[in-house]
mmCIF file of C-alpha atoms in Angstrom:
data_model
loop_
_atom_site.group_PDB
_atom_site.id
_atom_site.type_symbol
_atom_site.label_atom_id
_atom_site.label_comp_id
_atom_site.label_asym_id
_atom_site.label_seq_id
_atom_site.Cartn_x
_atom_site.Cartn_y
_atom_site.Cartn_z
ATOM 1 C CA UNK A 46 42.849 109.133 28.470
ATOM 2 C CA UNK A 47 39.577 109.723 26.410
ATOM 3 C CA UNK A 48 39.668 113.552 27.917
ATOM 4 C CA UNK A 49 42.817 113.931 26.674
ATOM 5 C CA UNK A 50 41.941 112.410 23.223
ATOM 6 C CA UNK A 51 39.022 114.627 22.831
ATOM 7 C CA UNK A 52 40.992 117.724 23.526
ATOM 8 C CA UNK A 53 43.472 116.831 20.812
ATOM 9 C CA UNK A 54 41.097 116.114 18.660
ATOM 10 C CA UNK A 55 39.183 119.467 19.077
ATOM 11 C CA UNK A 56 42.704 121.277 18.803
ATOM 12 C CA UNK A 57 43.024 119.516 15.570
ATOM 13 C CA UNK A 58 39.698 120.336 14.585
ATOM 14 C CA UNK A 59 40.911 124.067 14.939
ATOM 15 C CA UNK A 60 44.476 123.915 13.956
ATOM 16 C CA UNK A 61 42.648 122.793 10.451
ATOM 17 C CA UNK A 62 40.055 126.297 10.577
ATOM 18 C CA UNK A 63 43.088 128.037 11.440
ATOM 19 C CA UNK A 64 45.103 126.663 8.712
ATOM 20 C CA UNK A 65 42.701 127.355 6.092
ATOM 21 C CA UNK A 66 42.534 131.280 7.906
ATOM 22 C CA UNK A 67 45.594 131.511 7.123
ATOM 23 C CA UNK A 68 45.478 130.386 3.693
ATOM 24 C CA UNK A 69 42.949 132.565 2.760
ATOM 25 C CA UNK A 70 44.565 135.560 4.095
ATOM 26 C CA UNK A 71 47.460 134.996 2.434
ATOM 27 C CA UNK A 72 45.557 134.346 -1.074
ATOM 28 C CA UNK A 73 43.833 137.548 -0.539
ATOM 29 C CA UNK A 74 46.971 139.359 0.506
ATOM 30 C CA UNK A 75 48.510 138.121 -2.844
ATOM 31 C CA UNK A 76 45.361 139.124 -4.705
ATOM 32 C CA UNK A 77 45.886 142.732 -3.503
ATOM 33 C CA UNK A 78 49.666 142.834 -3.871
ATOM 34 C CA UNK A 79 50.725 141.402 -7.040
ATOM 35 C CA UNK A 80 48.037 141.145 -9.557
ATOM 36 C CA UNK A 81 49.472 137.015 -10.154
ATOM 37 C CA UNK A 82 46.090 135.434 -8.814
ATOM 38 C CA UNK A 83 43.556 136.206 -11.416
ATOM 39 C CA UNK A 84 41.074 133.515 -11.843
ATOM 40 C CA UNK A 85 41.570 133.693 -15.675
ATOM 41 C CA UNK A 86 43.540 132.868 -18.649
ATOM 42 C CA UNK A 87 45.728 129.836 -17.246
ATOM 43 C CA UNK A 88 46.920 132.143 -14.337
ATOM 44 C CA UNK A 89 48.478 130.627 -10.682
ATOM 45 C CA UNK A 90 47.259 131.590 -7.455
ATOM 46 C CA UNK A 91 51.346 132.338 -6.088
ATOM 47 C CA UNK A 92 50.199 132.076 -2.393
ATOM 48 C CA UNK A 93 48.834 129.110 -2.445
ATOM 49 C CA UNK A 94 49.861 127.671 -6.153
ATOM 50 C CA UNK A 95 46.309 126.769 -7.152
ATOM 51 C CA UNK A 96 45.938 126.649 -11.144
ATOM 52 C CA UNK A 97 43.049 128.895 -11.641
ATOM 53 C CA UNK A 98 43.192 128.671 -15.806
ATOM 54 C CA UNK A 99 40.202 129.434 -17.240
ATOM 55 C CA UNK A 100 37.779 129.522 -14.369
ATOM 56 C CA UNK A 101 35.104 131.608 -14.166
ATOM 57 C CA UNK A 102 31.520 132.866 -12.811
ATOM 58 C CA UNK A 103 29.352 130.400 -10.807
ATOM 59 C CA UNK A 104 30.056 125.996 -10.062
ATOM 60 C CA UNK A 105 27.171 124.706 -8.519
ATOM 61 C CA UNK A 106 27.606 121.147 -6.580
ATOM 62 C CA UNK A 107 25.571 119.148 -4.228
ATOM 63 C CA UNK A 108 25.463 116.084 -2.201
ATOM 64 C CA UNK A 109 27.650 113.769 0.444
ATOM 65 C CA UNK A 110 27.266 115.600 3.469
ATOM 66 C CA UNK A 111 30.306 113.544 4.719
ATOM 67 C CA UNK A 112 32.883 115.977 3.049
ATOM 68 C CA UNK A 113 30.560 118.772 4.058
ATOM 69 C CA UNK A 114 33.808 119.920 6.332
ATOM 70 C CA UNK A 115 36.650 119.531 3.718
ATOM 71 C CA UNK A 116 34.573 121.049 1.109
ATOM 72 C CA UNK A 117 33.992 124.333 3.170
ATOM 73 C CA UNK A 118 37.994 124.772 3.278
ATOM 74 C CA UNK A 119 38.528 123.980 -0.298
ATOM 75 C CA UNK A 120 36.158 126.178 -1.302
ATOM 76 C CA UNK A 121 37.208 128.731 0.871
ATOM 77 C CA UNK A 122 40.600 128.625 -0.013
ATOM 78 C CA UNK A 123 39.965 128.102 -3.894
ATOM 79 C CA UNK A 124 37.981 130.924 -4.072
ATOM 80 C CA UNK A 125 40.250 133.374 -2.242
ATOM 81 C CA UNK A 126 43.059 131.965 -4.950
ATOM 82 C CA UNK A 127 40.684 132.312 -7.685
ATOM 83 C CA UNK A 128 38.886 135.968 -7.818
ATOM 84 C CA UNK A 129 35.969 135.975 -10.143
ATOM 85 C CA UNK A 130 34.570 132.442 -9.405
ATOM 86 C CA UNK A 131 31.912 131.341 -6.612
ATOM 87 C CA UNK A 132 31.464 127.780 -6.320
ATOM 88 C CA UNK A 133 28.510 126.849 -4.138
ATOM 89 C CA UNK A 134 28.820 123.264 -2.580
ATOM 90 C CA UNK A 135 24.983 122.130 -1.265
ATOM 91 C CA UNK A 136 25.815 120.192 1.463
ATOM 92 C CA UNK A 137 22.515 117.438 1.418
ATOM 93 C CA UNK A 138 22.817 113.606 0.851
ATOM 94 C CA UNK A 139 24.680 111.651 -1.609
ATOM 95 C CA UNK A 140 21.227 110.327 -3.204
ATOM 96 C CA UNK A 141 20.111 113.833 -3.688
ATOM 97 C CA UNK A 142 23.371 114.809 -5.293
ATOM 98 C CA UNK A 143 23.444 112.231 -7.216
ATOM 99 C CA UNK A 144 19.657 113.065 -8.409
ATOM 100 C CA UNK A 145 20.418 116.788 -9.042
ATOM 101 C CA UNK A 146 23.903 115.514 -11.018
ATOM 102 C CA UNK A 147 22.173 113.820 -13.565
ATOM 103 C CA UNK A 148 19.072 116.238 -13.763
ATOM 104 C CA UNK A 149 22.153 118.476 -14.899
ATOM 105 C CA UNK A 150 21.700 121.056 -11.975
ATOM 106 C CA UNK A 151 24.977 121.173 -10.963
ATOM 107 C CA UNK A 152 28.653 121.149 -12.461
ATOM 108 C CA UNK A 153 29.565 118.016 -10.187
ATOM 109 C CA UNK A 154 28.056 115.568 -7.266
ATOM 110 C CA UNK A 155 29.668 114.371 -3.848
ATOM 111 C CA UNK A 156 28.553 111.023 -2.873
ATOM 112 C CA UNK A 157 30.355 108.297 -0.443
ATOM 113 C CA UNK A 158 29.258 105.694 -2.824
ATOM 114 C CA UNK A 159 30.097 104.859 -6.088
ATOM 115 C CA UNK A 160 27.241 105.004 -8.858
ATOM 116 C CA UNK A 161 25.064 101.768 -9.285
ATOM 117 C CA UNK A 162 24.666 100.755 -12.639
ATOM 118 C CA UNK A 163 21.465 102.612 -13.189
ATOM 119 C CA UNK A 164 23.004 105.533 -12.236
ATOM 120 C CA UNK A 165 25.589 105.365 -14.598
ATOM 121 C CA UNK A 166 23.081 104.568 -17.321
ATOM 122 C CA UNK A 167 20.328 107.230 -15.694
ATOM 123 C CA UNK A 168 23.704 109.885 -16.535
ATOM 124 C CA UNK A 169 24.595 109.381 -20.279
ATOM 125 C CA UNK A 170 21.033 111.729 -20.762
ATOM 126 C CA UNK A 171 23.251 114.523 -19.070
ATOM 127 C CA UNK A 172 26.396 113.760 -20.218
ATOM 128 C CA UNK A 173 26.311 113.558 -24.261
ATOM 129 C CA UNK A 174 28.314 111.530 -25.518
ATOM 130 C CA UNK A 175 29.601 109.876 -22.003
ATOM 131 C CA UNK A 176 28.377 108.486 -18.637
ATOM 132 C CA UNK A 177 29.187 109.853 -14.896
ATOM 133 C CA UNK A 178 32.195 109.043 -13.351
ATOM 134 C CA UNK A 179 34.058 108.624 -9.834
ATOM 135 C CA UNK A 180 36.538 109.718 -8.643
ATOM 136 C CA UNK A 181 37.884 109.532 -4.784
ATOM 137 C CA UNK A 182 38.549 112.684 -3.566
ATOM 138 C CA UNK A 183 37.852 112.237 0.232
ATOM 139 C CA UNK A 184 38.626 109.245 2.982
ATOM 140 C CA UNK A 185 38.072 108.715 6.225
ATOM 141 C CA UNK A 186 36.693 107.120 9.289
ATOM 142 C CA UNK A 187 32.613 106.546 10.399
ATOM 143 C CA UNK A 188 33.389 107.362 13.809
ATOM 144 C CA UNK A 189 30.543 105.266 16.303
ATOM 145 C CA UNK A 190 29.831 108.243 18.348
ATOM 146 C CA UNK A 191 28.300 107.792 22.034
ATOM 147 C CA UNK A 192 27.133 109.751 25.056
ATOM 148 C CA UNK A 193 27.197 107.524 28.237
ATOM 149 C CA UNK A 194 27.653 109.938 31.287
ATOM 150 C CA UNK A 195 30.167 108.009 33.656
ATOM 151 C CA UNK A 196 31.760 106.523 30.772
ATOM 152 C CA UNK A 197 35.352 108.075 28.651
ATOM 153 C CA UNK A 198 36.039 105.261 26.933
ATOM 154 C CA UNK A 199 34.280 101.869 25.225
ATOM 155 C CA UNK A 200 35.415 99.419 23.006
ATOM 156 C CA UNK A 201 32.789 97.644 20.513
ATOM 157 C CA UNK A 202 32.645 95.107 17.883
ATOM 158 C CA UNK A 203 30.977 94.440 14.569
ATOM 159 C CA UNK A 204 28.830 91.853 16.396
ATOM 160 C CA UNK A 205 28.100 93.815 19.223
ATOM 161 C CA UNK A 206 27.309 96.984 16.913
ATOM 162 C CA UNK A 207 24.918 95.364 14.729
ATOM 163 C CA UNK A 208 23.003 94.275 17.427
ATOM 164 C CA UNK A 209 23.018 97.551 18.932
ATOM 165 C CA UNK A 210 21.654 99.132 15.780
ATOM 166 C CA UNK A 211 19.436 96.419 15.327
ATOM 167 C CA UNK A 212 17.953 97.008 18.337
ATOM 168 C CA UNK A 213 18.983 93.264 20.032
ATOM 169 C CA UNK A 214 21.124 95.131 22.109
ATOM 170 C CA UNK A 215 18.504 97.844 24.634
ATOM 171 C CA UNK A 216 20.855 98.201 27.656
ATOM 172 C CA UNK A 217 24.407 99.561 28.150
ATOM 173 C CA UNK A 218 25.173 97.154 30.538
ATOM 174 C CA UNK A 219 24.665 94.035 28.377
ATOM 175 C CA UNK A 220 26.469 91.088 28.962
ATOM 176 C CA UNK A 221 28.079 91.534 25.011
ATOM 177 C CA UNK A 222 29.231 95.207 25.604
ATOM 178 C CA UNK A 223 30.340 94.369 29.317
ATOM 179 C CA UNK A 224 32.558 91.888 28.235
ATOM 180 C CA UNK A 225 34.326 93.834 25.408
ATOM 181 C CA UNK A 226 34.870 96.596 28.438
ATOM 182 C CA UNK A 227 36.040 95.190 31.306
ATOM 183 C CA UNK A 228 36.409 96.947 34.851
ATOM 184 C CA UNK A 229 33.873 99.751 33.093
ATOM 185 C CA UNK A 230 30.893 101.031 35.179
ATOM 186 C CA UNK A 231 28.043 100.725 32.360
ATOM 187 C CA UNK A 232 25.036 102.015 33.091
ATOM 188 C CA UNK A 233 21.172 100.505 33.598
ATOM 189 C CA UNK A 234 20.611 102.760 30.720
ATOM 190 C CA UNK A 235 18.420 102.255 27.659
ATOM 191 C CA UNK A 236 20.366 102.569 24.236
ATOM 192 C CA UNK A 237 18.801 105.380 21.842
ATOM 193 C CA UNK A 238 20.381 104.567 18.439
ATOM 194 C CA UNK A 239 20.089 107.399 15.696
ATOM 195 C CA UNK A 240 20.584 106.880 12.227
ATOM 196 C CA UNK A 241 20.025 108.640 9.250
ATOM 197 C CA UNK A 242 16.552 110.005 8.066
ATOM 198 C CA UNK A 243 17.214 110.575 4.209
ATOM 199 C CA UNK A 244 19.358 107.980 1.628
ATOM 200 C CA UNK A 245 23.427 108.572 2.704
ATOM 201 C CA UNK A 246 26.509 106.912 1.408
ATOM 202 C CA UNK A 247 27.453 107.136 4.924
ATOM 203 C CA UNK A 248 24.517 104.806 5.879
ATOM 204 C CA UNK A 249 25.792 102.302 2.916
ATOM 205 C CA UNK A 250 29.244 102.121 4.155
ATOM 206 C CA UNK A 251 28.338 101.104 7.700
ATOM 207 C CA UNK A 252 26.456 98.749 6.085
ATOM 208 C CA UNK A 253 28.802 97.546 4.218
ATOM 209 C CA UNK A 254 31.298 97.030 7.253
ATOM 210 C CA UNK A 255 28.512 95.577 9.746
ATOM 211 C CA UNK A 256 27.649 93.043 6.355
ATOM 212 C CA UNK A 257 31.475 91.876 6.304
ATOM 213 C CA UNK A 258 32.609 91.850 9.557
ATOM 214 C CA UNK A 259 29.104 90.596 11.322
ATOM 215 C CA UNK A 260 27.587 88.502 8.655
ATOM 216 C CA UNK A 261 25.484 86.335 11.107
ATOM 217 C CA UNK A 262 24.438 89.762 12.873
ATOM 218 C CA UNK A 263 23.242 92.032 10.231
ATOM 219 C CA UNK A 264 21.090 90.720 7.690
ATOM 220 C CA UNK A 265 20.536 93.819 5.623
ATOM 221 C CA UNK A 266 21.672 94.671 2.186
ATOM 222 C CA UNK A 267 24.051 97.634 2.047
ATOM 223 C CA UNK A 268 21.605 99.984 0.858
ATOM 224 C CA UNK A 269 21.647 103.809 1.453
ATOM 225 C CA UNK A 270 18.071 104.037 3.006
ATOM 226 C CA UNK A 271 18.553 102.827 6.571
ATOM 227 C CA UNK A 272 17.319 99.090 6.604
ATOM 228 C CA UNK A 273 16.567 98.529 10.533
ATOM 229 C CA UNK A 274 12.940 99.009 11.294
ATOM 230 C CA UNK A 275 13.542 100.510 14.593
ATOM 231 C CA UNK A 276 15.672 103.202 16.489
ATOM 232 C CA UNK A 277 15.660 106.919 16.110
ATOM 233 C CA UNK A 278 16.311 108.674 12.670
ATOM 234 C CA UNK A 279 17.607 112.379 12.298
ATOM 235 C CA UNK A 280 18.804 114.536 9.422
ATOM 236 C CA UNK A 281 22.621 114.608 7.698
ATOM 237 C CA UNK A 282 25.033 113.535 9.460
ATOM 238 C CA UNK A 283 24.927 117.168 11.726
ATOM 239 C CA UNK A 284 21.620 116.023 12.863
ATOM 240 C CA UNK A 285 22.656 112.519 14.400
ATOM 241 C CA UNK A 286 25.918 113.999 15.816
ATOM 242 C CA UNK A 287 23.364 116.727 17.242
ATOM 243 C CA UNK A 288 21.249 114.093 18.870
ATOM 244 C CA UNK A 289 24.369 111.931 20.419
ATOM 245 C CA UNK A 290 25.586 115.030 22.014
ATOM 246 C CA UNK A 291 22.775 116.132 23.635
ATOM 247 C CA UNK A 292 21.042 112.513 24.391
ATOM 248 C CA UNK A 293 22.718 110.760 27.360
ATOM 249 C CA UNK A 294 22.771 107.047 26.096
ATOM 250 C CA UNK A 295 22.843 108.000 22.088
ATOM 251 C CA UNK A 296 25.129 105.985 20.172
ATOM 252 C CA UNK A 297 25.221 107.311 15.932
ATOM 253 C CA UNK A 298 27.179 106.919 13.410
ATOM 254 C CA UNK A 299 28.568 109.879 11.178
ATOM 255 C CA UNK A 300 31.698 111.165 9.964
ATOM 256 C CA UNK A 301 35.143 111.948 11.987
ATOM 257 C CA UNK A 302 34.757 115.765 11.866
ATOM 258 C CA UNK A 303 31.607 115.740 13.234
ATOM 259 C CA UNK A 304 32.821 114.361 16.389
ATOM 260 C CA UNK A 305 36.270 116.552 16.523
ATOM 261 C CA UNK A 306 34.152 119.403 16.251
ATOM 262 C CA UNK A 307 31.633 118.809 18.898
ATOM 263 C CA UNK A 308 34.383 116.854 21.178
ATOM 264 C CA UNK A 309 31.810 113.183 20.928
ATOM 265 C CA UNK A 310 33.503 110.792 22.326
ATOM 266 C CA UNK A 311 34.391 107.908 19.893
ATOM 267 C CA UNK A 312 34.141 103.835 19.983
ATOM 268 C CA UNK A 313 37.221 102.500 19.916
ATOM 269 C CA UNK A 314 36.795 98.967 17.375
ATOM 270 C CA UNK A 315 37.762 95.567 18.242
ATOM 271 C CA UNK A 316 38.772 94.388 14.858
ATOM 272 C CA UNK A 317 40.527 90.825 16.070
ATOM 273 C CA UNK A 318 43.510 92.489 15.924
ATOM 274 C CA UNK A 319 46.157 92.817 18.768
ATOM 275 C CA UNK A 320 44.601 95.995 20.088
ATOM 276 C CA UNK A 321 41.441 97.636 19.339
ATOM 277 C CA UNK A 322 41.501 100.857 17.031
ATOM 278 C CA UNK A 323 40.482 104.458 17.758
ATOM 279 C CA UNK A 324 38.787 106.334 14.815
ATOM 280 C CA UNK A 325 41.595 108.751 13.562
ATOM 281 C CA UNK A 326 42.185 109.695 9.927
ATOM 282 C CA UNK A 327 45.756 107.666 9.912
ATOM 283 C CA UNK A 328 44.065 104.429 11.137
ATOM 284 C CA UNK A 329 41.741 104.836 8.435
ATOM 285 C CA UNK A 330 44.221 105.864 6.062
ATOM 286 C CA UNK A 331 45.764 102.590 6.690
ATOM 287 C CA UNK A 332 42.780 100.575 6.190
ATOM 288 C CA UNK A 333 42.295 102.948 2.482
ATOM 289 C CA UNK A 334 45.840 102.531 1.114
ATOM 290 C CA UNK A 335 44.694 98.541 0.708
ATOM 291 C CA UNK A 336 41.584 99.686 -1.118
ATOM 292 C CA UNK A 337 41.670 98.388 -5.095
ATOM 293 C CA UNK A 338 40.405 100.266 -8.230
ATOM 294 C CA UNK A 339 37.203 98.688 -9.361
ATOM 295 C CA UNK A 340 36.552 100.626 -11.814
ATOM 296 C CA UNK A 341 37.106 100.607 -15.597
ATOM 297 C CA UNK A 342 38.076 102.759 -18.115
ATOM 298 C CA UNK A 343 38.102 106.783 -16.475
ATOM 299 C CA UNK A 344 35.809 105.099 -13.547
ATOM 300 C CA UNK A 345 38.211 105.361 -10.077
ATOM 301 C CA UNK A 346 35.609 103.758 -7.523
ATOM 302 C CA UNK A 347 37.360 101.739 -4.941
ATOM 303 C CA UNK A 348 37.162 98.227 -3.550
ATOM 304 C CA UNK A 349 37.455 98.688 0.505
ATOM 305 C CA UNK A 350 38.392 95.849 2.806
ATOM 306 C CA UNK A 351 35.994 95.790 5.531
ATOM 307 C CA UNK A 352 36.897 92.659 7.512
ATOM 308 C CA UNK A 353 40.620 93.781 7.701
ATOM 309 C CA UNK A 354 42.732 93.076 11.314
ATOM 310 C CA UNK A 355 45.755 94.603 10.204
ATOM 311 C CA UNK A 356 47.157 96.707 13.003
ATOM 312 C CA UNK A 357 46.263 100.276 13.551
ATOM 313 C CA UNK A 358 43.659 99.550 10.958
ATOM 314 C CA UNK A 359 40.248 101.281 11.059
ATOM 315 C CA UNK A 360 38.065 99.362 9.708
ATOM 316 C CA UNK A 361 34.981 101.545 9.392
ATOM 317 C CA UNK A 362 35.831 103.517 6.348
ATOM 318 C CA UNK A 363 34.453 105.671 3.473
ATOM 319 C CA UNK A 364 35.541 107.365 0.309
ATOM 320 C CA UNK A 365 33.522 110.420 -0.722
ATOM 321 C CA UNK A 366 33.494 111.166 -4.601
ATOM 322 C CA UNK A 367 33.088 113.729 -6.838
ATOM 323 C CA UNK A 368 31.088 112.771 -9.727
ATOM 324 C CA UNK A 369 31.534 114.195 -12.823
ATOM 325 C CA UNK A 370 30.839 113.318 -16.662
ATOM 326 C CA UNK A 371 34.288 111.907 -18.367
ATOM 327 C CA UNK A 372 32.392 113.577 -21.481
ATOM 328 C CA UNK A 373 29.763 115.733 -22.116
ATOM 329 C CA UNK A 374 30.180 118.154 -19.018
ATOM 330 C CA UNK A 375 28.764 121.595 -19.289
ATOM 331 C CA UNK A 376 31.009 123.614 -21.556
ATOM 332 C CA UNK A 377 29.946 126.817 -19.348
ATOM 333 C CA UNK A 378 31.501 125.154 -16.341
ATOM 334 C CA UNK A 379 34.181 122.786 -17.189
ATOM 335 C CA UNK A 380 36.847 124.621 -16.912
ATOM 336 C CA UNK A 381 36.011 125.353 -13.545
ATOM 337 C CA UNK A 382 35.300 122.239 -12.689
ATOM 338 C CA UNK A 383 38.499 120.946 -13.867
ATOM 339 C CA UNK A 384 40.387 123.546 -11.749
ATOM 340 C CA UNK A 385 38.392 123.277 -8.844
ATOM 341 C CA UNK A 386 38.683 119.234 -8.682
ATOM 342 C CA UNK A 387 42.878 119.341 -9.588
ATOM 343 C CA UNK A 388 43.297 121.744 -6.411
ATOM 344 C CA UNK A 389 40.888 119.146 -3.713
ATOM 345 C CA UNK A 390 43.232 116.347 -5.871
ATOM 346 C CA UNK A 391 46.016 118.081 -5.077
ATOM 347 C CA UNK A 392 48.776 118.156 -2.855
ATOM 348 C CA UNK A 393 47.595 121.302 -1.246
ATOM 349 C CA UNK A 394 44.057 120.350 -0.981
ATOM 350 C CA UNK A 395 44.536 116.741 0.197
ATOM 351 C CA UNK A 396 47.251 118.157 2.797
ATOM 352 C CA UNK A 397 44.075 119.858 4.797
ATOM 353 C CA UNK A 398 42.216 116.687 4.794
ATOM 354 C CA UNK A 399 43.934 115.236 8.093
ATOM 355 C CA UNK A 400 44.478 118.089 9.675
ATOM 356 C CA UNK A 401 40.494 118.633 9.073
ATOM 357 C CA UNK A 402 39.817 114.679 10.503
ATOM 358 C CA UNK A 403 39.494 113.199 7.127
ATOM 359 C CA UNK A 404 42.060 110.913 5.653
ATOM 360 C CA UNK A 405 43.392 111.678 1.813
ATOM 361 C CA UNK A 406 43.017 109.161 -0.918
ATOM 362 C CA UNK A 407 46.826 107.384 -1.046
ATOM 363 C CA UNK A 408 49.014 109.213 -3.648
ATOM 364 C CA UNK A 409 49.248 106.334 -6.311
ATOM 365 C CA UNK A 410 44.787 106.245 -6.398
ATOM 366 C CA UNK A 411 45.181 110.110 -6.295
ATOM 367 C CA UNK A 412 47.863 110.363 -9.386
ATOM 368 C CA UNK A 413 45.177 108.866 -11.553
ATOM 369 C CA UNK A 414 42.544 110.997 -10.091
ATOM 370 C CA UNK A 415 44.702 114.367 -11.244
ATOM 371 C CA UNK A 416 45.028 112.562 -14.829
ATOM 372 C CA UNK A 417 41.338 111.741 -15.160
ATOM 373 C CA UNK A 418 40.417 115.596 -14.284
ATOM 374 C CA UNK A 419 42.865 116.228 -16.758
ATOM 375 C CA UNK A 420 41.215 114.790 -19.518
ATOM 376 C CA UNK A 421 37.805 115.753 -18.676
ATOM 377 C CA UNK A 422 35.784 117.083 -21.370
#
């Protein structure tokens, strides 16, 4: 069964490279055929209908290394729409991004966190006259990715997981995992659990889920420096998924692509429900389409329920953003910016976010997104 999961998943992994191929190929074909997808003066990309309008010369973006893998098609399929404009997404850490954003070294930030109220504050410097936004451009499931030789499938639960990243859990053949897998041959096998190295909104959402769902079992505040004072640390979210697949008893944490591209096996979560849930972008999309504005004014962040048992529901879920300024953004690269972010808002763009292992943002949260880029200025 988990075989034949992981083969899926790695065909979906490259059904989404292929799609994006193929939409680049076609962009370009258009490009050379009839002289409609010009990356100026308001013009339409007719292969792929992206609104190109006055873009132009070089966007410059770091951060979230979660949408590392839908950024790479987006931007490879807005610039092949768009001739004349290179937009250069540093995939790093959402602290960093966030850092370089309102330093005003880039046109816009990813992060899977929303800005903290120093942030925001920290970002009216940059952006005269307004303050850094959010705005959800990117769901989808923290897949808890293992290697356990002998072993295709395993079931865990927020208890059982904090403990394991804790540390209070060494062995995979502890009484608390052996009971959430019965008739499975665990191993006598020490746990290594990796984690990030550098600040991550990826880090802060699992904390977020192990705080709500396993109060009495992780203590830690939901911070994006990792808070245990053990385990094994590596770099991005590449680096742990590097380490679980070539350490035989890893266990990490780290984005749903990452694991469809490397073919990790996944933990399927016991959430109290009637079954437990594999990490797939529609489970988490039906744990995100219950997620609640929190935001005011142009601010979209998102209010996710964490401790949810609704069927099918993953419940180990993050929203990547794109931070921008809702005033005061570069006049050089606005109009870029406000192209680039209304094709990822898009039907088009959030279209290759499942078939890429991601989950979009639910149309009604996205609407407002596409009318916020809109009025950007």
């Amino acid at each position: 069964m988990k075989l034949q999961r992981k083969n899926r998943l790695r065909a979906t992994a490259l059904g989404a490279l292929a799609v994006s191929g193929a939409l680049v190929l076609t962009a370009c074909g258009s490009d050379d055929n009839s002289g409609s997808t010009g990356g100026n003066g308001g013009k339409t990309s007719a292969a792929s209908n992206i609104k190109c309008d006055d873009a132009k010369g070089q966007l410059l973006a770091s951060g979230s290394s979660a949408q590392k893998n839908a950024m790479d098609l987006w931007v490879k399929n807005y610039m092949a729409g768009c001739s004349g404009v290179e937009v250069n997404y540093k995939s790093s850490s959402s602290g960093e991004g966030i850092i370089a954003f309102n330093q005003g070294t880039v046109g816009f930030a990813g992060s899977d966190s929303a800005l903290k109220p120093e942030e925001v504050a920290e970002s009216k410097k940059m952006c005269k006259g307004g303050q850094g936004i959010n705005l959800p451009m990117v769901g989808g499931p923290i897949a808890i990715g293992y290697h356990l030789e002998g072993v295709d499938n395993l079931v865990l639960d927020a208890p059982t997981l904090a403990k394991i990243f804790d540390t209070k859990i060494k062995k995979w053949n502890d009484p608390a995992i052996a009971k959430l897998n019965s008739g499975a041959k665990l191993p006598d096998k020490d746990i290594q659990a990796f984690h990030r190295s550098e600040d991550s909104g990826t880090t802060q959402n699992l904390g977020k889920y192990l705080g709500a769902a396993a109060p009495n079992d992780w203590k830690y505040e939901a911070e994006k420096k990792w808070p245990a004072p053990q385990g094994q640390a590596a770099s991005g979210s590449s680096g742990v998924a590097a380490q679980v697949k070539q350490v035989d008893g890893a266990i990490g944490y780290f984005e749903l692509s990452y694991a469809t591209s490397q073919s990790i096996s996944t933990v399927d979560i016991n959430t109290g429900g009637a079954a437990p849930v594999e990490a797939t972008s529609e489970n988490a999309s039906k744990a995100i389409a219950a997620a609640k504005i929190k935001g005011t004014g142009k601010d979209l962040a998102l209010e996710l329920d964490y401790t949810t048992k609704a069927e099918g529901a993953y419940p180990i879920v993050l929203v990547t953003y794109e931070v921008v300024c809702d005033k005061g953004n570069k006049p050089e690269t606005l109009s870029t910016v406000k192209s680039f972010l209304n094709y990822t808002a898009g039907d088009e763009g959030q279209k290759l976010l499942s078939e890429a292992g991601y989950a979009p943002i639910p149309a009604e949260i996205n609407a407002k997104v596409r009318e916020t880029v809109a009025s950007l200025s």
